[in-house]
GROMACS .gro file of N, CA, C and O in nm:
model
  272
    1UNK      N    1   0.053  -0.168  -0.003
    1UNK     CA    2  -0.001   0.001   0.014
    1UNK      C    3   0.109   0.118   0.006
    1UNK      O    4   0.208   0.118   0.059
    2UNK      N    5   0.076   0.222  -0.081
    2UNK     CA    6   0.133   0.336  -0.022
    2UNK      C    7   0.110   0.440   0.031
    2UNK      O    8  -0.047   0.424   0.127
    3UNK      N    9   0.201   0.523   0.099
    3UNK     CA   10   0.139   0.643   0.192
    3UNK      C   11   0.254   0.774   0.119
    3UNK      O   12   0.348   0.684   0.103
    4UNK      N   13   0.219   0.820   0.187
    4UNK     CA   14   0.250   0.978   0.203
    4UNK      C   15   0.364   0.969   0.307
    4UNK      O   16   0.239   0.997   0.412
    5UNK      N   17   0.463   1.007   0.306
    5UNK     CA   18   0.571   1.037   0.472
    5UNK      C   19   0.589   1.212   0.485
    5UNK      O   20   0.647   1.221   0.395
    6UNK      N   21   0.566   1.302   0.588
    6UNK     CA   22   0.572   1.423   0.539
    6UNK      C   23   0.673   1.432   0.588
    6UNK      O   24   0.649   1.367   0.777
    7UNK      N   25   0.815   1.467   0.579
    7UNK     CA   26   0.902   1.503   0.700
    7UNK      C   27   0.905   1.666   0.684
    7UNK      O   28   0.947   1.702   0.605
    8UNK      N   29   0.997   1.717   0.771
    8UNK     CA   30   1.068   1.822   0.799
    8UNK      C   31   1.211   1.836   0.731
    8UNK      O   32   1.272   1.721   0.688
    9UNK      N   33   1.232   1.991   0.706
    9UNK     CA   34   1.338   1.926   0.655
    9UNK      C   35   1.498   1.876   0.706
    9UNK      O   36   1.555   1.766   0.627
   10UNK      N   37   1.471   1.858   0.825
   10UNK     CA   38   1.602   1.846   0.884
   10UNK      C   39   1.556   1.690   0.904
   10UNK      O   40   1.665   1.605   0.887
   11UNK      N   41   1.450   1.688   0.966
   11UNK     CA   42   1.412   1.468   0.878
   11UNK      C   43   1.439   1.420   0.765
   11UNK      O   44   1.477   1.325   0.783
   12UNK      N   45   1.422   1.475   0.653
   12UNK     CA   46   1.456   1.500   0.581
   12UNK      C   47   1.611   1.472   0.558
   12UNK      O   48   1.675   1.388   0.467
   13UNK      N   49   1.691   1.556   0.542
   13UNK     CA   50   1.814   1.572   0.582
   13UNK      C   51   1.855   1.424   0.579
   13UNK      O   52   1.991   1.394   0.569
   14UNK      N   53   1.821   1.444   0.762
   14UNK     CA   54   1.877   1.321   0.820
   14UNK      C   55   1.867   1.181   0.777
   14UNK      O   56   1.961   1.109   0.759
   15UNK      N   57   1.746   1.120   0.673
   15UNK     CA   58   1.718   1.079   0.636
   15UNK      C   59   1.840   1.036   0.475
   15UNK      O   60   1.854   0.864   0.502
   16UNK      N   61   1.832   1.143   0.459
   16UNK     CA   62   1.889   1.092   0.282
   16UNK      C   63   2.065   1.086   0.388
   16UNK      O   64   2.098   0.968   0.293
   17UNK      N   65   2.098   1.084   0.435
   17UNK     CA   66   2.191   1.070   0.503
   17UNK      C   67   2.221   0.948   0.562
   17UNK      O   68   2.305   0.872   0.576
   18UNK      N   69   2.155   0.891   0.663
   18UNK     CA   70   2.118   0.781   0.689
   18UNK      C   71   2.108   0.668   0.555
   18UNK      O   72   2.210   0.545   0.576
   19UNK      N   73   2.097   0.692   0.475
   19UNK     CA   74   2.036   0.609   0.371
   19UNK      C   75   2.163   0.574   0.301
   19UNK      O   76   2.251   0.494   0.239
   20UNK      N   77   2.181   0.701   0.288
   20UNK     CA   78   2.365   0.686   0.202
   20UNK      C   79   2.463   0.645   0.294
   20UNK      O   80   2.528   0.521   0.249
   21UNK      N   81   2.459   0.656   0.414
   21UNK     CA   82   2.571   0.570   0.469
   21UNK      C   83   2.531   0.436   0.496
   21UNK      O   84   2.627   0.313   0.488
   22UNK      N   85   2.374   0.384   0.444
   22UNK     CA   86   2.422   0.224   0.542
   22UNK      C   87   2.345   0.195   0.367
   22UNK      O   88   2.354   0.049   0.332
   23UNK      N   89   2.425   0.263   0.271
   23UNK     CA   90   2.375   0.224   0.104
   23UNK      C   91   2.208   0.130   0.081
   23UNK      O   92   2.207   0.071   0.013
   24UNK      N   93   2.131   0.209   0.124
   24UNK     CA   94   2.058   0.195   0.128
   24UNK      C   95   1.906   0.314   0.036
   24UNK      O   96   1.977   0.398   0.056
   25UNK      N   97   1.807   0.283   0.034
   25UNK     CA   98   1.673   0.385  -0.053
   25UNK      C   99   1.637   0.444   0.092
   25UNK      O  100   1.611   0.323   0.193
   26UNK      N  101   1.608   0.554   0.067
   26UNK     CA  102   1.517   0.612   0.203
   26UNK      C  103   1.348   0.537   0.258
   26UNK      O  104   1.323   0.501   0.325
   27UNK      N  105   1.340   0.467   0.156
   27UNK     CA  106   1.201   0.366   0.218
   27UNK      C  107   1.245   0.256   0.224
   27UNK      O  108   1.191   0.222   0.336
   28UNK      N  109   1.370   0.186   0.235
   28UNK     CA  110   1.371   0.108   0.307
   28UNK      C  111   1.463   0.076   0.442
   28UNK      O  112   1.436   0.029   0.543
   29UNK      N  113   1.543   0.201   0.465
   29UNK     CA  114   1.557   0.272   0.579
   29UNK      C  115   1.457   0.286   0.643
   29UNK      O  116   1.462   0.247   0.753
   30UNK      N  117   1.324   0.314   0.605
   30UNK     CA  118   1.233   0.393   0.682
   30UNK      C  119   1.143   0.264   0.709
   30UNK      O  120   1.100   0.219   0.834
   31UNK      N  121   1.135   0.133   0.653
   31UNK     CA  122   1.100   0.022   0.654
   31UNK      C  123   1.109  -0.052   0.761
   31UNK      O  124   1.091  -0.151   0.807
   32UNK      N  125   1.296  -0.047   0.791
   32UNK     CA  126   1.346  -0.140   0.873
   32UNK      C  127   1.339  -0.078   0.970
   32UNK      O  128   1.329  -0.137   1.105
   33UNK      N  129   1.342   0.080   0.989
   33UNK     CA  130   1.279   0.081   1.148
   33UNK      C  131   1.161   0.060   1.178
   33UNK      O  132   1.161   0.082   1.283
   34UNK      N  133   1.107   0.075   1.085
   34UNK     CA  134   0.957   0.039   1.173
   34UNK      C  135   0.929  -0.096   1.223
   34UNK      O  136   0.932  -0.112   1.360
   35UNK      N  137   1.034  -0.211   1.175
   35UNK     CA  138   1.044  -0.338   1.169
   35UNK      C  139   1.104  -0.315   1.301
   35UNK      O  140   1.066  -0.450   1.377
   36UNK      N  141   1.232  -0.276   1.322
   36UNK     CA  142   1.293  -0.274   1.450
   36UNK      C  143   1.178  -0.220   1.584
   36UNK      O  144   1.222  -0.276   1.632
   37UNK      N  145   1.146  -0.099   1.543
   37UNK     CA  146   1.035  -0.114   1.647
   37UNK      C  147   0.941  -0.199   1.723
   37UNK      O  148   0.938  -0.182   1.802
   38UNK      N  149   0.892  -0.253   1.603
   38UNK     CA  150   0.792  -0.343   1.584
   38UNK      C  151   0.841  -0.471   1.674
   38UNK      O  152   0.791  -0.530   1.800
   39UNK      N  153   0.970  -0.548   1.657
   39UNK     CA  154   1.042  -0.611   1.723
   39UNK      C  155   1.107  -0.535   1.899
   39UNK      O  156   1.013  -0.659   1.955
   40UNK      N  157   1.079  -0.460   1.895
   40UNK     CA  158   1.148  -0.404   2.043
   40UNK      C  159   1.010  -0.388   2.119
   40UNK      O  160   0.995  -0.445   2.281
   41UNK      N  161   0.861  -0.365   2.085
   41UNK     CA  162   0.780  -0.412   2.084
   41UNK      C  163   0.726  -0.519   2.156
   41UNK      O  164   0.696  -0.539   2.288
   42UNK      N  165   0.685  -0.618   2.082
   42UNK     CA  166   0.695  -0.673   2.115
   42UNK      C  167   0.796  -0.756   2.213
   42UNK      O  168   0.714  -0.861   2.297
   43UNK      N  169   0.916  -0.763   2.210
   43UNK     CA  170   1.053  -0.821   2.317
   43UNK      C  171   0.984  -0.784   2.440
   43UNK      O  172   1.019  -0.827   2.587
   44UNK      N  173   0.939  -0.612   2.449
   44UNK     CA  174   0.900  -0.522   2.598
   44UNK      C  175   0.783  -0.589   2.692
   44UNK      O  176   0.717  -0.652   2.796
   45UNK      N  177   0.707  -0.660   2.551
   45UNK     CA  178   0.556  -0.684   2.561
   45UNK      C  179   0.550  -0.857   2.662
   45UNK      O  180   0.491  -0.884   2.731
   46UNK      N  181   0.684  -0.915   2.548
   46UNK     CA  182   0.707  -1.041   2.675
   46UNK      C  183   0.721  -1.038   2.756
   46UNK      O  184   0.733  -1.156   2.866
   47UNK      N  185   0.868  -0.962   2.797
   47UNK     CA  186   0.908  -0.923   2.865
   47UNK      C  187   0.818  -0.904   2.994
   47UNK      O  188   0.804  -0.915   3.160
   48UNK      N  189   0.706  -0.839   2.962
   48UNK     CA  190   0.618  -0.812   3.112
   48UNK      C  191   0.548  -0.884   3.131
   48UNK      O  192   0.534  -0.906   3.280
   49UNK      N  193   0.490  -1.021   3.030
   49UNK     CA  194   0.460  -1.063   3.015
   49UNK      C  195   0.500  -1.229   3.136
   49UNK      O  196   0.460  -1.244   3.223
   50UNK      N  197   0.647  -1.214   3.109
   50UNK     CA  198   0.709  -1.315   3.194
   50UNK      C  199   0.732  -1.257   3.322
   50UNK      O  200   0.741  -1.331   3.391
   51UNK      N  201   0.759  -1.156   3.352
   51UNK     CA  202   0.744  -1.063   3.469
   51UNK      C  203   0.656  -1.106   3.577
   51UNK      O  204   0.657  -1.120   3.670
   52UNK      N  205   0.551  -1.101   3.508
   52UNK     CA  206   0.405  -1.058   3.564
   52UNK      C  207   0.374  -1.255   3.634
   52UNK      O  208   0.304  -1.262   3.736
   53UNK      N  209   0.471  -1.333   3.548
   53UNK     CA  210   0.440  -1.447   3.608
   53UNK      C  211   0.522  -1.509   3.720
   53UNK      O  212   0.496  -1.573   3.820
   54UNK      N  213   0.656  -1.440   3.667
   54UNK     CA  214   0.800  -1.461   3.761
   54UNK      C  215   0.762  -1.392   3.916
   54UNK      O  216   0.813  -1.494   4.010
   55UNK      N  217   0.745  -1.265   3.913
   55UNK     CA  218   0.820  -1.223   4.037
   55UNK      C  219   0.695  -1.224   4.137
   55UNK      O  220   0.737  -1.252   4.282
   56UNK      N  221   0.540  -1.253   4.102
   56UNK     CA  222   0.501  -1.307   4.215
   56UNK      C  223   0.514  -1.495   4.291
   56UNK      O  224   0.562  -1.456   4.434
   57UNK      N  225   0.590  -1.558   4.230
   57UNK     CA  226   0.650  -1.659   4.310
   57UNK      C  227   0.789  -1.616   4.342
   57UNK      O  228   0.779  -1.688   4.479
   58UNK      N  229   0.835  -1.525   4.340
   58UNK     CA  230   0.990  -1.461   4.400
   58UNK      C  231   0.971  -1.358   4.523
   58UNK      O  232   1.044  -1.322   4.557
   59UNK      N  233   0.817  -1.324   4.519
   59UNK     CA  234   0.775  -1.214   4.604
   59UNK      C  235   0.821  -1.173   4.754
   59UNK      O  236   0.899  -1.115   4.770
   60UNK      N  237   0.780  -1.298   4.827
   60UNK     CA  238   0.860  -1.305   4.926
   60UNK      C  239   1.024  -1.310   4.989
   60UNK      O  240   1.087  -1.270   5.030
   61UNK      N  241   1.097  -1.367   4.871
   61UNK     CA  242   1.203  -1.332   4.872
   61UNK      C  243   1.304  -1.201   4.895
   61UNK      O  244   1.387  -1.161   4.909
   62UNK      N  245   1.242  -1.164   4.748
   62UNK     CA  246   1.263  -1.018   4.703
   62UNK      C  247   1.236  -0.933   4.849
   62UNK      O  248   1.270  -0.879   4.886
   63UNK      N  249   1.156  -0.971   4.923
   63UNK     CA  250   1.109  -0.885   5.006
   63UNK      C  251   1.192  -0.897   5.146
   63UNK      O  252   1.253  -0.900   5.175
   64UNK      N  253   1.213  -1.013   5.139
   64UNK     CA  254   1.329  -1.022   5.243
   64UNK      C  255   1.501  -1.004   5.220
   64UNK      O  256   1.600  -0.973   5.314
   65UNK      N  257   1.506  -0.911   5.116
   65UNK     CA  258   1.641  -0.927   5.033
   65UNK      C  259   1.556  -0.770   5.083
   65UNK      O  260   1.711  -0.716   5.064
   66UNK      N  261   1.477  -0.741   5.021
   66UNK     CA  262   1.489  -0.514   5.042
   66UNK      C  263   1.547  -0.471   4.954
   66UNK      O  264   1.562  -0.498   4.843
   67UNK      N  265   1.539  -0.372   4.977
   67UNK     CA  266   1.535  -0.281   4.828
   67UNK      C  267   1.735  -0.267   4.816
   67UNK      O  268   1.824  -0.312   4.890
   68UNK      N  269   1.765  -0.261   4.694
   68UNK     CA  270   1.913  -0.291   4.663
   68UNK      C  271   2.029  -0.138   4.664
   68UNK      O  272   1.885  -0.069   4.713
   0.00000   0.00000   0.00000
């Protein structure tokens, strides 16, 4: 699907420089940035789920250890 991305002059300059430095098209740089942000979000969500399961199991120990 096509879309229009509106950037400030400074953002466009940064995207130009990044694309040139990486030897990629501006479109590819934006698509990779999106993929990286999506992956980071998923990892943060997964970490939250794991901590939600694990922390209650060790809450007594954590209370005995006290603040770090």
